[in-house]
């Protein structure tokens, strides 16, 4: 009778049994007497031991390379030193494909090389940890809205017009007509909210962002709830609850993944309602304040000291490398030097840019939208997500309702993730008055013809309503503590990248 094929995650339930495993070679080392194969199957990794006397398995394993695929059978035995507490004493091996010359070696590679090999890079321990956390973020989002009685409504990807500014539209040929890839599902969702009350859409959205920043993708996933009868405090509470739920689920199920990413969980454990709330006008005061200047000066002093320390460290590693004779030692030192140089470059850039940021913050003019640099400064000042409301109307989208108490500002909210991550949520109460909306569209120079259906929502049973969008990739980048958003999605799309 064949042995049961089990997954590595379930191995501890099969102690002292002979089982079959199937997977890929994560690492392989061999002395003349014994070979150690680290097998990865997508559910985990497991050490498999092949003794020289176990033939033909011992000969077979010599034909395998990193990422080679195989099936094996062996006895699962407890071993305190093995990851997962179980190791396999191998009896037979069937090589499926040997994977000679796998391009991603275990040494350090530059990020361009890795992005070019993204289809293979996805297999690394770091990338699979991110993928699992992303999965949980998405399922937590769905669970949150489903539990609250929201109905999922799918909105079109092919859209006839702009909703978030004409500057970031991708054009597509639609039977000879130019149409656009959706920047948001919001306008359609407003129609659905008048039918169903509480709705959300969750899909890919597209922005032709002509800049390469660590926060922008050209294709990203966004969840957007839309709620009939909601006012601004309702939206703030809804978004706050969502973020808390997502963080709680990741902390609840992904300690090992966070650890693999080198992510300190402490800042995530501090994420609890209520979040601090400021108005845009108060945020501008914070930017211009002496406290912000002092914080930035302290950051500058800290980074300058870190630059000094890193330069010394690199010099030390360099001289060790000059004396190293063993190949493995040279490789290890080479990796350490490359990692230190990458950190050094980042720090040097931060040091170079900071004086400019300090000046810009001190002179920030009321009326401008908050940019990435301002968001970084603000979100470093708080240890929880920061809710900023009531931005200048003129800086924001046409559909936002003005504050009846101060028509210069919109009834909107942005939420900035802490630790410098910046905006993860943007939303607002919508203009529900037909005349006011038409006037605003005229001011913006928008042709009302393609928006007649949207204006109908104000003609027939218009009610106060609002919603927001939360970007999945920015949320995952923050939770995972990643420098750059590009690792949060399997196949990122941003300016200059379409392969693979
Ligand atoms: O603030 P945004 O542009 O808002 C909207 O699209 C509204 N229609 C949402 C709504 O009210 N229903 O985008 C919302 C969120 C941002 O806070 C950010 O998390 C993410 O979407 N986002 C991006 N993520 C990655 N790359 C980009 N280029 C992004 N642009 C926005
Ligand atoms: Mg926004």
Short mmCIF file of C-alpha atoms and ligand atoms in Angstrom, two decimals:
data_model
loop_
_atom_site.label_atom_id
_atom_site.label_comp_id
_atom_site.label_asym_id
_atom_site.label_seq_id
_atom_site.Cartn_x
_atom_site.Cartn_y
_atom_site.Cartn_z
CA UNK A 1 0.00 0.00 0.00
CA UNK A 2 1.42 3.45 -0.86
CA UNK A 3 2.20 5.78 2.03
CA UNK A 4 -0.10 8.73 2.64
CA UNK A 5 1.03 11.97 0.99
CA UNK A 6 1.00 14.62 3.69
CA UNK A 7 1.79 18.30 3.79
CA UNK A 8 4.64 19.59 5.90
CA UNK A 9 2.28 21.67 8.03
CA UNK A 10 0.54 18.44 9.10
CA UNK A 11 3.69 16.42 9.75
CA UNK A 12 3.49 16.57 13.53
CA UNK A 13 0.29 14.48 13.32
CA UNK A 14 2.23 11.68 11.60
CA UNK A 15 5.09 11.12 14.04
CA UNK A 16 6.72 7.72 13.75
CA UNK A 17 4.85 6.95 10.54
CA UNK A 18 6.26 6.49 7.06
CA UNK A 19 4.86 9.23 4.83
CA UNK A 20 5.28 10.70 1.36
CA UNK A 21 6.12 14.36 0.83
CA UNK A 22 6.33 16.32 -2.39
CA UNK A 23 7.98 19.66 -2.91
CA UNK A 24 11.07 21.64 -3.87
CA UNK A 25 14.64 21.83 -2.65
CA UNK A 26 15.06 24.89 -0.47
CA UNK A 27 18.61 23.99 0.47
CA UNK A 28 20.87 21.00 0.18
CA UNK A 29 24.16 20.12 1.81
CA UNK A 30 26.00 16.87 1.89
CA UNK A 31 29.05 15.28 3.44
CA UNK A 32 30.25 11.92 2.22
CA UNK A 33 28.12 10.17 4.83
CA UNK A 34 24.87 12.04 5.00
CA UNK A 35 22.87 14.60 3.01
CA UNK A 36 20.53 17.21 4.51
CA UNK A 37 17.74 18.35 2.24
CA UNK A 38 15.49 21.21 3.30
CA UNK A 39 12.21 20.50 1.54
CA UNK A 40 9.61 23.21 0.93
CA UNK A 41 6.06 22.30 -0.11
CA UNK A 42 4.20 25.61 0.25
CA UNK A 43 2.86 24.76 3.70
CA UNK A 44 6.24 24.81 5.39
CA UNK A 45 9.80 23.53 5.28
CA UNK A 46 11.14 20.31 6.68
CA UNK A 47 14.59 18.83 7.14
CA UNK A 48 15.02 15.49 5.36
CA UNK A 49 18.04 13.34 6.16
CA UNK A 50 19.48 10.85 3.66
CA UNK A 51 22.13 8.47 4.96
CA UNK A 52 24.83 7.30 2.54
CA UNK A 53 23.74 3.70 3.01
CA UNK A 54 20.21 4.53 1.83
CA UNK A 55 20.59 3.78 -1.83
CA UNK A 56 19.52 4.65 -4.46
CA UNK A 57 18.20 7.74 -2.60
CA UNK A 58 21.66 9.00 -1.66
CA UNK A 59 22.81 8.90 -5.29
CA UNK A 60 19.54 10.47 -6.47
CA UNK A 61 19.88 13.43 -4.12
CA UNK A 62 23.27 14.26 -5.63
CA UNK A 63 21.47 14.99 -8.93
CA UNK A 64 19.22 17.61 -7.33
CA UNK A 65 19.84 21.37 -7.20
CA UNK A 66 18.21 24.27 -5.41
CA UNK A 67 14.50 24.37 -6.40
CA UNK A 68 14.61 20.89 -7.90
CA UNK A 69 11.25 19.13 -7.51
CA UNK A 70 10.84 15.71 -5.96
CA UNK A 71 8.74 13.19 -4.14
CA UNK A 72 10.14 11.26 -1.23
CA UNK A 73 9.10 8.78 1.42
CA UNK A 74 10.53 8.47 4.87
CA UNK A 75 9.84 8.14 8.53
CA UNK A 76 8.72 11.23 10.42
CA UNK A 77 10.64 11.39 13.67
CA UNK A 78 10.68 14.01 16.38
CA UNK A 79 13.80 16.17 16.43
CA UNK A 80 14.14 19.18 18.68
CA UNK A 81 16.75 20.85 16.48
CA UNK A 82 14.68 20.59 13.26
CA UNK A 83 12.41 23.50 12.26
CA UNK A 84 8.88 22.40 13.17
CA UNK A 85 10.23 19.76 15.54
CA UNK A 86 10.03 16.93 12.98
CA UNK A 87 12.56 15.55 10.57
CA UNK A 88 12.29 12.90 7.91
CA UNK A 89 14.58 9.88 7.75
CA UNK A 90 14.43 9.41 3.99
CA UNK A 91 13.90 5.96 2.46
CA UNK A 92 13.20 6.71 -1.21
CA UNK A 93 13.52 9.73 -3.49
CA UNK A 94 11.96 10.32 -6.89
CA UNK A 95 13.50 13.32 -8.65
CA UNK A 96 10.80 15.00 -10.73
CA UNK A 97 12.94 17.79 -12.21
CA UNK A 98 16.51 18.57 -11.21
CA UNK A 99 16.50 22.41 -11.66
CA UNK A 100 20.13 22.79 -12.63
CA UNK A 101 21.31 26.41 -12.70
CA UNK A 102 18.45 28.03 -10.74
CA UNK A 103 19.11 31.73 -11.34
CA UNK A 104 18.38 33.00 -7.84
CA UNK A 105 21.33 31.78 -5.85
CA UNK A 106 21.41 31.96 -2.09
CA UNK A 107 23.64 35.04 -2.29
CA UNK A 108 22.23 38.56 -2.33
CA UNK A 109 20.81 39.95 -5.57
CA UNK A 110 19.89 43.49 -6.51
CA UNK A 111 16.20 44.33 -6.58
CA UNK A 112 16.09 44.80 -10.38
CA UNK A 113 17.41 41.29 -10.90
CA UNK A 114 14.85 39.94 -8.43
CA UNK A 115 11.97 41.81 -10.08
CA UNK A 116 13.04 40.45 -13.47
CA UNK A 117 12.84 36.97 -11.90
CA UNK A 118 9.70 37.68 -9.91
CA UNK A 119 8.12 34.39 -11.08
CA UNK A 120 10.90 32.56 -9.20
CA UNK A 121 11.52 35.10 -6.42
CA UNK A 122 7.97 34.38 -5.21
CA UNK A 123 9.26 31.07 -3.80
CA UNK A 124 11.55 32.67 -1.23
CA UNK A 125 10.74 32.48 2.48
CA UNK A 126 10.31 36.24 2.63
CA UNK A 127 7.98 36.46 -0.35
CA UNK A 128 5.81 33.55 0.76
CA UNK A 129 5.48 35.19 4.19
CA UNK A 130 4.25 38.39 2.53
CA UNK A 131 1.84 36.44 0.30
CA UNK A 132 0.29 34.67 3.29
CA UNK A 133 -0.13 37.93 5.19
CA UNK A 134 -1.71 39.58 2.14
CA UNK A 135 -4.17 36.69 1.96
CA UNK A 136 -5.16 37.22 5.58
CA UNK A 137 -5.47 40.99 5.09
CA UNK A 138 -7.91 40.39 2.23
CA UNK A 139 -9.94 37.75 4.04
CA UNK A 140 -10.12 39.95 7.17
CA UNK A 141 -11.43 42.84 5.05
CA UNK A 142 -14.13 40.68 3.49
CA UNK A 143 -15.06 39.18 6.85
CA UNK A 144 -15.38 42.61 8.43
CA UNK A 145 -17.83 43.95 5.86
CA UNK A 146 -19.71 40.67 5.56
CA UNK A 147 -20.21 40.53 9.34
CA UNK A 148 -21.59 44.08 9.27
CA UNK A 149 -24.18 43.13 6.67
CA UNK A 150 -22.61 44.79 3.64
CA UNK A 151 -23.36 43.38 0.18
CA UNK A 152 -20.47 42.93 -2.23
CA UNK A 153 -21.14 44.63 -5.57
CA UNK A 154 -18.64 44.25 -8.41
CA UNK A 155 -18.09 47.46 -10.34
CA UNK A 156 -16.81 47.74 -13.91
CA UNK A 157 -13.13 47.83 -14.81
CA UNK A 158 -13.82 49.53 -18.14
CA UNK A 159 -15.05 53.02 -17.33
CA UNK A 160 -16.17 55.82 -19.63
CA UNK A 161 -14.65 58.67 -17.60
CA UNK A 162 -12.39 59.87 -14.82
CA UNK A 163 -13.33 59.86 -11.14
CA UNK A 164 -10.00 60.62 -9.46
CA UNK A 165 -8.49 63.17 -11.87
CA UNK A 166 -7.87 62.91 -15.59
CA UNK A 167 -4.08 62.92 -15.13
CA UNK A 168 -3.77 59.25 -14.16
CA UNK A 169 -6.02 57.51 -16.72
CA UNK A 170 -5.03 54.47 -18.74
CA UNK A 171 -6.79 54.42 -22.10
CA UNK A 172 -8.11 51.21 -23.65
CA UNK A 173 -9.67 50.66 -27.07
CA UNK A 174 -13.31 49.62 -26.54
CA UNK A 175 -14.69 48.58 -29.95
CA UNK A 176 -13.07 51.64 -31.49
CA UNK A 177 -13.98 54.04 -28.64
CA UNK A 178 -11.39 55.19 -26.13
CA UNK A 179 -12.39 54.17 -22.58
CA UNK A 180 -10.40 53.98 -19.35
CA UNK A 181 -9.32 51.44 -16.78
CA UNK A 182 -11.20 52.15 -13.55
CA UNK A 183 -9.43 54.37 -11.00
CA UNK A 184 -12.14 53.53 -8.47
CA UNK A 185 -15.49 51.74 -8.28
CA UNK A 186 -16.95 54.49 -6.15
CA UNK A 187 -19.33 56.25 -8.51
CA UNK A 188 -21.03 52.96 -9.42
CA UNK A 189 -21.04 51.94 -5.81
CA UNK A 190 -22.99 55.08 -4.90
CA UNK A 191 -25.76 53.80 -7.18
CA UNK A 192 -25.62 50.39 -5.48
CA UNK A 193 -25.77 51.99 -2.01
CA UNK A 194 -29.11 53.56 -2.91
CA UNK A 195 -30.34 50.08 -3.83
CA UNK A 196 -28.86 48.02 -0.98
CA UNK A 197 -27.88 50.48 1.78
CA UNK A 198 -24.45 49.15 2.73
CA UNK A 199 -22.25 47.88 -0.09
CA UNK A 200 -18.60 47.36 -0.93
CA UNK A 201 -16.55 46.59 -3.98
CA UNK A 202 -13.16 44.96 -3.97
CA UNK A 203 -11.14 44.87 -7.11
CA UNK A 204 -8.14 46.00 -9.07
CA UNK A 205 -7.88 49.71 -9.82
CA UNK A 206 -5.53 51.52 -12.14
CA UNK A 207 -3.63 54.77 -12.00
CA UNK A 208 -1.10 55.91 -14.58
CA UNK A 209 1.20 57.32 -11.90
CA UNK A 210 4.15 58.72 -13.80
CA UNK A 211 6.46 58.55 -10.83
CA UNK A 212 8.37 55.76 -9.22
CA UNK A 213 7.72 56.14 -5.52
CA UNK A 214 7.70 53.45 -2.89
CA UNK A 215 3.95 54.06 -2.37
CA UNK A 216 2.57 53.99 -5.90
CA UNK A 217 1.62 51.16 -8.19
CA UNK A 218 -0.07 51.48 -11.58
CA UNK A 219 -2.36 48.54 -10.71
CA UNK A 220 -3.47 48.03 -7.12
CA UNK A 221 -6.33 46.45 -5.19
CA UNK A 222 -8.72 48.59 -3.25
CA UNK A 223 -11.69 47.80 -1.04
CA UNK A 224 -14.35 50.49 -1.13
CA UNK A 225 -17.37 50.53 1.19
CA UNK A 226 -20.24 52.91 0.46
CA UNK A 227 -23.00 53.58 2.99
CA UNK A 228 -26.36 55.31 2.56
CA UNK A 229 -27.21 57.77 5.36
CA UNK A 230 -23.61 57.83 6.64
CA UNK A 231 -22.02 61.01 7.96
CA UNK A 232 -18.32 61.68 8.52
CA UNK A 233 -18.07 60.25 12.08
CA UNK A 234 -19.75 57.04 10.80
CA UNK A 235 -17.06 56.70 8.14
CA UNK A 236 -14.27 57.37 10.62
CA UNK A 237 -15.58 54.63 12.92
CA UNK A 238 -16.06 52.18 10.04
CA UNK A 239 -12.49 52.66 8.81
CA UNK A 240 -11.05 52.52 12.32
CA UNK A 241 -12.81 49.21 12.96
CA UNK A 242 -11.60 47.84 9.65
CA UNK A 243 -7.95 48.65 10.32
CA UNK A 244 -8.14 47.21 13.84
CA UNK A 245 -9.70 43.98 12.55
CA UNK A 246 -7.06 43.55 9.84
CA UNK A 247 -4.14 44.11 12.23
CA UNK A 248 -5.68 41.79 14.84
CA UNK A 249 -6.10 38.97 12.31
CA UNK A 250 -2.52 39.28 11.08
CA UNK A 251 -1.16 39.32 14.64
CA UNK A 252 -3.39 36.37 15.49
CA UNK A 253 -2.16 34.13 12.70
CA UNK A 254 1.17 35.31 11.39
CA UNK A 255 3.69 35.72 14.21
CA UNK A 256 6.17 33.45 12.45
CA UNK A 257 5.71 35.25 9.12
CA UNK A 258 6.24 38.66 10.74
CA UNK A 259 9.33 37.29 12.42
CA UNK A 260 10.64 35.98 9.09
CA UNK A 261 10.24 39.50 7.70
CA UNK A 262 12.11 40.97 10.65
CA UNK A 263 8.95 42.92 11.52
CA UNK A 264 8.77 44.01 15.15
CA UNK A 265 5.16 43.25 16.18
CA UNK A 266 5.16 45.81 19.02
CA UNK A 267 4.01 48.79 16.91
CA UNK A 268 1.18 46.62 15.53
CA UNK A 269 0.12 45.55 19.01
CA UNK A 270 -0.36 49.25 19.81
CA UNK A 271 -3.03 49.61 17.08
CA UNK A 272 -6.26 50.07 18.97
CA UNK A 273 -9.29 52.34 18.72
CA UNK A 274 -9.67 55.23 19.19
CA UNK A 275 -7.23 56.59 16.63
CA UNK A 276 -6.06 60.18 17.00
CA UNK A 277 -8.10 62.60 14.90
CA UNK A 278 -7.05 66.00 13.59
CA UNK A 279 -8.43 68.31 10.98
CA UNK A 280 -6.34 69.23 7.97
CA UNK A 281 -5.94 72.72 9.44
CA UNK A 282 -4.57 71.21 12.66
CA UNK A 283 -2.28 68.96 10.62
CA UNK A 284 -0.87 72.04 8.89
CA UNK A 285 -0.22 73.60 12.31
CA UNK A 286 1.60 70.43 13.37
CA UNK A 287 3.74 70.57 10.22
CA UNK A 288 4.73 74.17 10.88
CA UNK A 289 5.28 73.70 14.61
CA UNK A 290 8.61 73.95 16.48
CA UNK A 291 7.97 70.40 17.78
CA UNK A 292 8.02 69.05 14.23
CA UNK A 293 11.23 70.95 13.52
CA UNK A 294 12.79 69.51 16.71
CA UNK A 295 11.67 65.98 15.78
CA UNK A 296 13.19 66.30 12.31
CA UNK A 297 16.41 67.71 13.74
CA UNK A 298 16.62 64.77 16.14
CA UNK A 299 16.00 62.35 13.24
CA UNK A 300 18.75 64.05 11.27
CA UNK A 301 21.24 63.76 14.13
CA UNK A 302 20.31 60.09 14.61
CA UNK A 303 20.69 59.32 10.90
CA UNK A 304 24.02 61.15 10.66
CA UNK A 305 25.35 59.05 13.52
CA UNK A 306 24.01 55.91 11.85
CA UNK A 307 25.74 56.86 8.58
CA UNK A 308 29.05 57.18 10.45
CA UNK A 309 28.55 53.83 12.18
CA UNK A 310 27.62 52.08 8.94
CA UNK A 311 30.65 53.44 7.10
CA UNK A 312 32.89 52.09 9.87
CA UNK A 313 31.06 48.75 9.78
CA UNK A 314 31.51 48.48 6.00
CA UNK A 315 35.21 49.33 6.26
CA UNK A 316 35.59 46.61 8.90
CA UNK A 317 33.76 44.04 6.76
CA UNK A 318 35.88 45.03 3.75
CA UNK A 319 39.11 44.34 5.58
CA UNK A 320 37.75 40.99 6.84
CA UNK A 321 36.87 40.13 3.25
CA UNK A 322 40.43 40.91 2.18
CA UNK A 323 41.70 38.33 4.67
CA UNK A 324 39.03 35.66 4.18
CA UNK A 325 40.21 32.55 2.39
CA UNK A 326 37.18 30.25 2.58
CA UNK A 327 34.59 30.66 -0.20
CA UNK A 328 31.59 30.45 2.16
CA UNK A 329 33.12 33.12 4.38
CA UNK A 330 33.72 35.39 1.39
CA UNK A 331 30.13 34.88 0.25
CA UNK A 332 28.75 35.65 3.70
CA UNK A 333 30.85 38.79 4.04
CA UNK A 334 29.89 39.86 0.51
CA UNK A 335 26.20 39.58 1.47
CA UNK A 336 26.71 41.56 4.65
CA UNK A 337 28.56 44.30 2.78
CA UNK A 338 25.86 44.54 0.14
CA UNK A 339 23.10 44.76 2.76
CA UNK A 340 25.02 47.40 4.72
CA UNK A 341 25.64 49.43 1.56
CA UNK A 342 21.93 49.35 0.74
CA UNK A 343 21.07 50.64 4.22
CA UNK A 344 23.79 53.27 3.88
CA UNK A 345 22.42 54.54 0.56
CA UNK A 346 18.94 54.86 2.05
CA UNK A 347 20.22 56.72 5.09
CA UNK A 348 22.35 59.06 2.98
CA UNK A 349 19.33 59.88 0.86
CA UNK A 350 17.22 60.59 3.96
CA UNK A 351 19.96 62.86 5.32
CA UNK A 352 20.27 64.70 2.03
CA UNK A 353 16.51 65.26 1.67
CA UNK A 354 15.71 66.18 5.24
CA UNK A 355 16.71 69.88 5.20
CA UNK A 356 14.38 70.38 2.22
CA UNK A 357 11.56 68.54 4.00
CA UNK A 358 12.09 70.71 7.08
CA UNK A 359 11.82 73.88 5.05
CA UNK A 360 8.76 72.65 3.15
CA UNK A 361 7.02 71.61 6.37
CA UNK A 362 7.75 74.93 8.11
CA UNK A 363 6.45 76.90 5.13
CA UNK A 364 3.51 74.61 4.27
CA UNK A 365 0.71 76.72 2.80
CA UNK A 366 -2.92 76.07 3.81
CA UNK A 367 -4.77 74.89 0.70
CA UNK A 368 -2.21 72.46 -0.71
CA UNK A 369 -2.96 68.74 -0.61
CA UNK A 370 -0.71 66.81 1.76
CA UNK A 371 2.01 65.04 -0.21
CA UNK A 372 4.04 61.95 0.60
CA UNK A 373 6.71 63.90 2.50
CA UNK A 374 4.18 65.67 4.72
CA UNK A 375 2.37 62.39 5.35
CA UNK A 376 5.64 60.78 6.42
CA UNK A 377 6.33 63.57 8.89
CA UNK A 378 2.80 63.50 10.33
CA UNK A 379 2.48 59.75 10.59
CA UNK A 380 5.83 59.49 12.43
CA UNK A 381 4.45 61.75 15.15
CA UNK A 382 1.74 59.22 16.19
CA UNK A 383 1.91 55.58 17.21
CA UNK A 384 -1.56 54.80 15.84
CA UNK A 385 -3.13 55.51 12.48
CA UNK A 386 -3.91 59.21 12.19
CA UNK A 387 -7.33 60.29 10.93
CA UNK A 388 -7.17 63.64 9.13
CA UNK A 389 -10.47 65.26 8.16
CA UNK A 390 -11.70 68.37 6.35
CA UNK A 391 -9.17 69.05 3.62
CA UNK A 392 -9.46 72.16 1.44
CA UNK A 393 -12.31 71.55 -0.97
CA UNK A 394 -10.29 72.78 -3.94
CA UNK A 395 -7.55 70.19 -3.42
CA UNK A 396 -9.97 67.25 -3.45
CA UNK A 397 -12.20 65.31 -5.85
CA UNK A 398 -15.35 66.85 -7.35
CA UNK A 399 -17.77 64.46 -5.63
CA UNK A 400 -16.86 65.45 -2.05
CA UNK A 401 -19.44 67.34 -0.01
CA UNK A 402 -18.46 70.65 1.57
CA UNK A 403 -18.69 71.17 5.29
CA UNK A 404 -21.88 73.21 5.80
CA UNK A 405 -20.10 75.04 8.63
CA UNK A 406 -17.09 75.95 6.49
CA UNK A 407 -17.64 75.54 2.75
CA UNK A 408 -13.90 75.93 2.05
CA UNK A 409 -13.30 72.43 3.40
CA UNK A 410 -14.66 69.03 2.40
CA UNK A 411 -16.32 66.46 4.64
CA UNK A 412 -13.57 63.98 3.90
CA UNK A 413 -11.07 61.80 5.68
CA UNK A 414 -7.65 60.35 5.00
CA UNK A 415 -6.04 57.87 7.35
CA UNK A 416 -2.26 57.74 7.59
CA UNK A 417 -0.59 54.56 8.77
CA UNK A 418 2.04 55.17 11.47
CA UNK A 419 5.82 54.72 11.31
CA UNK A 420 6.01 57.03 8.31
CA UNK A 421 3.88 54.86 6.01
CA UNK A 422 1.36 57.54 5.08
CA UNK A 423 -2.09 57.38 3.49
CA UNK A 424 -3.83 54.01 3.40
CA UNK A 425 -7.44 55.26 3.41
CA UNK A 426 -9.11 58.07 1.49
CA UNK A 427 -12.82 58.82 1.54
CA UNK A 428 -15.59 61.33 2.06
CA UNK A 429 -19.21 62.19 2.43
CA UNK A 430 -20.52 62.69 -1.12
CA UNK A 431 -22.23 65.78 -2.49
CA UNK A 432 -25.89 64.72 -2.55
CA UNK A 433 -27.40 67.98 -3.77
CA UNK A 434 -27.94 68.12 -7.53
CA UNK A 435 -27.34 71.85 -8.00
CA UNK A 436 -24.20 71.90 -5.83
CA UNK A 437 -22.74 68.91 -7.67
CA UNK A 438 -23.50 70.39 -11.10
CA UNK A 439 -21.88 73.66 -10.06
CA UNK A 440 -18.74 71.90 -8.87
CA UNK A 441 -18.47 69.84 -12.07
CA UNK A 442 -18.78 73.03 -14.13
CA UNK A 443 -16.02 74.65 -12.06
CA UNK A 444 -13.79 71.67 -12.82
CA UNK A 445 -14.58 71.95 -16.52
CA UNK A 446 -16.19 68.47 -16.57
CA UNK A 447 -18.59 67.56 -19.39
CA UNK A 448 -21.81 66.56 -17.57
CA UNK A 449 -23.10 64.36 -20.43
CA UNK A 450 -21.40 61.07 -19.42
CA UNK A 451 -22.33 61.67 -15.76
CA UNK A 452 -26.12 61.95 -16.23
CA UNK A 453 -26.66 58.56 -14.61
CA UNK A 454 -24.59 59.75 -11.61
CA UNK A 455 -26.63 62.95 -11.39
CA UNK A 456 -29.83 60.83 -11.52
CA UNK A 457 -28.83 59.48 -8.09
CA UNK A 458 -29.31 63.09 -6.87
CA UNK A 459 -32.58 63.44 -8.78
CA UNK A 460 -34.32 60.35 -7.45
CA UNK A 461 -34.31 59.77 -3.71
CA UNK A 462 -30.96 61.40 -2.95
CA UNK A 463 -29.77 60.81 0.62
CA UNK A 464 -26.64 61.73 2.57
CA UNK A 465 -24.06 59.01 1.96
CA UNK A 466 -20.35 58.36 1.87
CA UNK A 467 -17.55 55.84 1.79
CA UNK A 468 -13.85 55.36 1.49
CA UNK A 469 -11.20 53.28 -0.20
CA UNK A 470 -8.46 51.30 1.54
CA UNK A 471 -5.46 50.26 -0.57
CA UNK A 472 -4.47 46.64 0.03
CA UNK A 473 -0.83 47.01 -1.01
CA UNK A 474 -0.10 50.03 1.17
CA UNK A 475 -1.78 48.29 4.10
CA UNK A 476 0.27 45.13 3.57
CA UNK A 477 3.49 47.16 3.19
CA UNK A 478 2.85 48.86 6.52
CA UNK A 479 1.85 45.70 8.39
CA UNK A 480 4.82 43.77 7.00
CA UNK A 481 7.17 46.72 7.63
CA UNK A 482 8.32 46.78 3.99
CA UNK A 483 10.27 49.69 2.56
CA UNK A 484 8.53 49.41 -0.79
CA UNK A 485 5.04 48.53 -1.94
CA UNK A 486 6.26 46.47 -4.91
CA UNK A 487 6.79 43.28 -2.85
CA UNK A 488 3.19 43.24 -1.59
CA UNK A 489 1.63 41.94 -4.82
CA UNK A 490 2.69 38.85 -6.76
CA UNK A 491 3.32 40.61 -10.07
CA UNK A 492 3.67 44.35 -9.48
CA UNK A 493 2.86 46.89 -12.16
CA UNK A 494 4.51 50.28 -11.94
CA UNK A 495 6.13 52.65 -14.39
CA UNK A 496 8.95 50.80 -16.11
CA UNK A 497 7.84 47.30 -15.08
CA UNK A 498 5.58 44.96 -17.08
CA UNK A 499 7.66 41.75 -17.06
CA UNK A 500 7.01 39.08 -15.96
O1 LIG B 1 -7.57 58.35 -2.01
P1 LIG B 1 -8.00 57.57 -3.21
O2 LIG B 1 -7.56 58.05 -4.54
O3 LIG B 1 -9.57 57.47 -3.10
C1 LIG B 1 -10.43 56.94 -4.01
O4 LIG B 1 -10.12 56.35 -5.02
C2 LIG B 1 -11.86 57.04 -3.60
N1 LIG B 1 -12.70 56.93 -4.79
C3 LIG B 1 -12.17 55.97 -2.59
C4 LIG B 1 -13.59 56.06 -2.11
O5 LIG B 1 -13.93 57.01 -1.45
N2 LIG B 1 -14.38 55.07 -2.42
O6 LIG B 1 -7.47 56.07 -3.05
C5 LIG B 1 -7.83 55.31 -1.93
C6 LIG B 1 -6.67 54.48 -1.43
C7 LIG B 1 -5.48 55.29 -0.96
O7 LIG B 1 -5.66 55.75 0.35
C8 LIG B 1 -4.36 54.29 -1.09
O8 LIG B 1 -4.37 53.38 0.00
C9 LIG B 1 -4.74 53.53 -2.33
O9 LIG B 1 -6.14 53.69 -2.50
N3 LIG B 1 -4.05 54.05 -3.52
C10 LIG B 1 -2.96 53.49 -4.06
N4 LIG B 1 -2.26 52.39 -3.74
C11 LIG B 1 -1.21 52.05 -4.50
N5 LIG B 1 -0.82 52.74 -5.59
C12 LIG B 1 -1.48 53.85 -5.97
N6 LIG B 1 -1.12 54.49 -7.07
C13 LIG B 1 -2.61 54.27 -5.19
N7 LIG B 1 -3.50 55.28 -5.28
C14 LIG B 1 -4.36 55.13 -4.25
MG1 LIG B 2 -6.25 59.82 -1.47
#
